[in-house]
Amino acid sequence: QVQLVESGGGLVQTGGSLSLSCEASGSIFRIDVMGWYRQAPGKQRELVATMNSVGVINVSDAVKGRYAMSRDNAESTVNLQVDNLKPEDTAVYYCNAVDRSSGVNYWGKGTLVTVSS
């Protein structure tokens, strides 16, 4: 089992930045991909950005060009920064980790980011 705990988020003004961190614990040796998804009110959960254990990033068009992502495999943390925030970035942001063998997805509880216009 893998447990994920997010930190960061909150209320941000349009044009500002968000910084999120996620720390994994438990069977961290099982993790391949780690990253972030988000779910806006009334919408499905969608990819923000993920990174596998060798640094390959998969990022959504919605944040491409205004994001930065880092991962520390030794400490099992993944960080996300998104700049130039827009009201449509308002969502609950979830940390995600994928088991390298089974493909099982683990999720954090989520952290709310609200971008005020």
mmCIF file of C-alpha atoms in Angstrom:
data_model
loop_
_atom_site.group_PDB
_atom_site.id
_atom_site.type_symbol
_atom_site.label_atom_id
_atom_site.label_comp_id
_atom_site.label_asym_id
_atom_site.label_seq_id
_atom_site.Cartn_x
_atom_site.Cartn_y
_atom_site.Cartn_z
ATOM 1 C CA GLN A 1 0.000 0.000 0.000
ATOM 2 C CA VAL A 2 1.017 3.567 -0.697
ATOM 3 C CA GLN A 3 -0.234 6.596 1.164
ATOM 4 C CA LEU A 4 -0.135 10.072 -0.363
ATOM 5 C CA VAL A 5 -0.400 13.367 1.495
ATOM 6 C CA GLU A 6 -0.757 16.662 -0.327
ATOM 7 C CA SER A 7 0.113 20.113 0.943
ATOM 8 C CA GLY A 8 -0.319 23.554 -0.513
ATOM 9 C CA GLY A 9 -3.299 25.000 -2.324
ATOM 10 C CA GLY A 10 -5.752 27.576 -1.040
ATOM 11 C CA LEU A 11 -7.027 30.850 -2.438
ATOM 12 C CA VAL A 12 -4.980 32.515 -5.166
ATOM 13 C CA GLN A 13 -5.655 35.559 -7.312
ATOM 14 C CA THR A 14 -5.805 35.418 -11.075
ATOM 15 C CA GLY A 15 -2.289 35.694 -12.432
ATOM 16 C CA GLY A 16 -0.752 34.248 -9.301
ATOM 17 C CA SER A 17 0.938 30.908 -8.753
ATOM 18 C CA LEU A 18 0.183 27.706 -6.941
ATOM 19 C CA SER A 19 2.675 25.382 -5.335
ATOM 20 C CA LEU A 20 1.707 21.862 -4.356
ATOM 21 C CA SER A 21 3.708 19.114 -2.742
ATOM 22 C CA CYS A 22 2.955 15.440 -2.268
ATOM 23 C CA GLU A 23 4.761 12.972 -0.049
ATOM 24 C CA ALA A 24 4.392 9.239 -0.429
ATOM 25 C CA SER A 25 4.842 6.699 2.327
ATOM 26 C CA GLY A 26 4.413 2.985 2.710
ATOM 27 C CA SER A 27 5.551 0.727 -0.127
ATOM 28 C CA ILE A 28 7.226 3.540 -2.034
ATOM 29 C CA PHE A 29 9.490 1.097 -3.866
ATOM 30 C CA ARG A 30 6.411 0.045 -5.816
ATOM 31 C CA ILE A 31 5.878 3.495 -7.339
ATOM 32 C CA ASP A 32 6.656 4.248 -10.957
ATOM 33 C CA VAL A 33 4.612 7.264 -12.011
ATOM 34 C CA MET A 34 3.780 10.130 -9.633
ATOM 35 C CA GLY A 35 1.976 13.312 -10.371
ATOM 36 C CA TRP A 36 -1.128 15.429 -10.237
ATOM 37 C CA TYR A 37 -4.696 15.367 -11.460
ATOM 38 C CA ARG A 38 -7.468 17.836 -10.816
ATOM 39 C CA GLN A 39 -11.249 17.880 -10.712
ATOM 40 C CA ALA A 40 -13.226 21.062 -11.204
ATOM 41 C CA PRO A 41 -16.819 21.358 -9.969
ATOM 42 C CA GLY A 42 -19.137 19.394 -12.212
ATOM 43 C CA LYS A 43 -16.312 17.973 -14.321
ATOM 44 C CA GLN A 44 -14.368 14.755 -14.540
ATOM 45 C CA ARG A 45 -10.950 14.326 -13.026
ATOM 46 C CA GLU A 46 -8.254 15.243 -15.523
ATOM 47 C CA LEU A 47 -4.511 14.993 -15.872
ATOM 48 C CA VAL A 48 -2.369 17.955 -14.872
ATOM 49 C CA ALA A 49 1.147 16.503 -15.045
ATOM 50 C CA THR A 50 2.893 13.265 -14.139
ATOM 51 C CA MET A 51 6.480 12.095 -14.094
ATOM 52 C CA ASN A 52 7.807 8.555 -14.197
ATOM 53 C CA SER A 53 10.792 7.269 -12.268
ATOM 54 C CA VAL A 54 13.253 8.210 -15.025
ATOM 55 C CA GLY A 55 11.942 11.746 -15.406
ATOM 56 C CA VAL A 56 9.633 11.494 -18.394
ATOM 57 C CA ILE A 57 6.804 14.012 -18.009
ATOM 58 C CA ASN A 58 3.284 13.822 -19.324
ATOM 59 C CA VAL A 59 1.560 17.228 -19.108
ATOM 60 C CA SER A 60 -1.845 18.530 -20.107
ATOM 61 C CA ASP A 61 -2.288 21.244 -22.688
ATOM 62 C CA ALA A 62 -4.127 23.256 -20.038
ATOM 63 C CA VAL A 63 -0.937 23.976 -18.074
ATOM 64 C CA LYS A 64 1.744 23.466 -20.695
ATOM 65 C CA GLY A 65 4.065 26.440 -20.812
ATOM 66 C CA ARG A 66 3.248 27.675 -17.316
ATOM 67 C CA TYR A 67 4.142 24.762 -15.049
ATOM 68 C CA ALA A 68 7.190 23.354 -13.311
ATOM 69 C CA MET A 69 7.439 19.890 -11.860
ATOM 70 C CA SER A 70 10.040 18.129 -9.786
ATOM 71 C CA ARG A 71 10.353 14.762 -8.164
ATOM 72 C CA ASP A 72 12.667 13.391 -5.521
ATOM 73 C CA ASN A 73 12.674 9.616 -5.741
ATOM 74 C CA ALA A 74 14.751 9.243 -2.581
ATOM 75 C CA GLU A 75 12.236 11.201 -0.528
ATOM 76 C CA SER A 76 9.231 10.074 -2.576
ATOM 77 C CA THR A 77 7.962 13.583 -3.099
ATOM 78 C CA VAL A 78 6.607 15.314 -6.143
ATOM 79 C CA ASN A 79 6.116 19.037 -6.461
ATOM 80 C CA LEU A 80 4.076 21.107 -8.867
ATOM 81 C CA GLN A 81 4.043 24.813 -9.571
ATOM 82 C CA VAL A 82 1.598 26.445 -11.960
ATOM 83 C CA ASP A 83 1.993 30.117 -12.853
ATOM 84 C CA ASN A 84 -0.334 32.673 -14.414
ATOM 85 C CA LEU A 85 -3.362 31.080 -12.816
ATOM 86 C CA LYS A 86 -6.810 31.499 -14.350
ATOM 87 C CA PRO A 87 -10.244 31.021 -12.790
ATOM 88 C CA GLU A 88 -10.594 27.798 -14.803
ATOM 89 C CA ASP A 89 -7.675 26.375 -12.823
ATOM 90 C CA THR A 90 -9.974 26.241 -9.811
ATOM 91 C CA ALA A 91 -10.264 22.602 -8.786
ATOM 92 C CA VAL A 92 -9.411 19.988 -6.215
ATOM 93 C CA TYR A 93 -5.889 18.823 -7.013
ATOM 94 C CA TYR A 94 -5.089 15.183 -6.302
ATOM 95 C CA CYS A 95 -1.717 13.530 -5.951
ATOM 96 C CA ASN A 96 -1.449 10.249 -7.827
ATOM 97 C CA ALA A 97 0.987 7.347 -7.770
ATOM 98 C CA VAL A 98 0.997 4.238 -9.926
ATOM 99 C CA ASP A 99 2.308 0.834 -8.888
ATOM 100 C CA ARG A 100 5.023 -0.235 -11.311
ATOM 101 C CA SER A 101 3.962 -3.876 -11.315
ATOM 102 C CA SER A 102 0.199 -3.950 -10.985
ATOM 103 C CA GLY A 103 -0.739 -0.561 -12.422
ATOM 104 C CA VAL A 104 -2.859 0.167 -9.354
ATOM 105 C CA ASN A 105 -3.520 3.865 -8.857
ATOM 106 C CA TYR A 106 -3.168 5.442 -5.432
ATOM 107 C CA TRP A 107 -4.724 8.798 -4.624
ATOM 108 C CA GLY A 108 -4.324 11.477 -2.026
ATOM 109 C CA LYS A 109 -7.343 13.108 -0.416
ATOM 110 C CA GLY A 110 -6.966 16.211 -2.553
ATOM 111 C CA THR A 111 -6.335 19.865 -1.880
ATOM 112 C CA LEU A 112 -8.585 22.684 -3.059
ATOM 113 C CA VAL A 113 -7.184 25.481 -5.186
ATOM 114 C CA THR A 114 -9.483 28.433 -5.781
ATOM 115 C CA VAL A 115 -8.477 31.128 -8.248
ATOM 116 C CA SER A 116 -10.343 34.367 -7.687
ATOM 117 C CA SER A 117 -11.079 36.657 -10.604
#
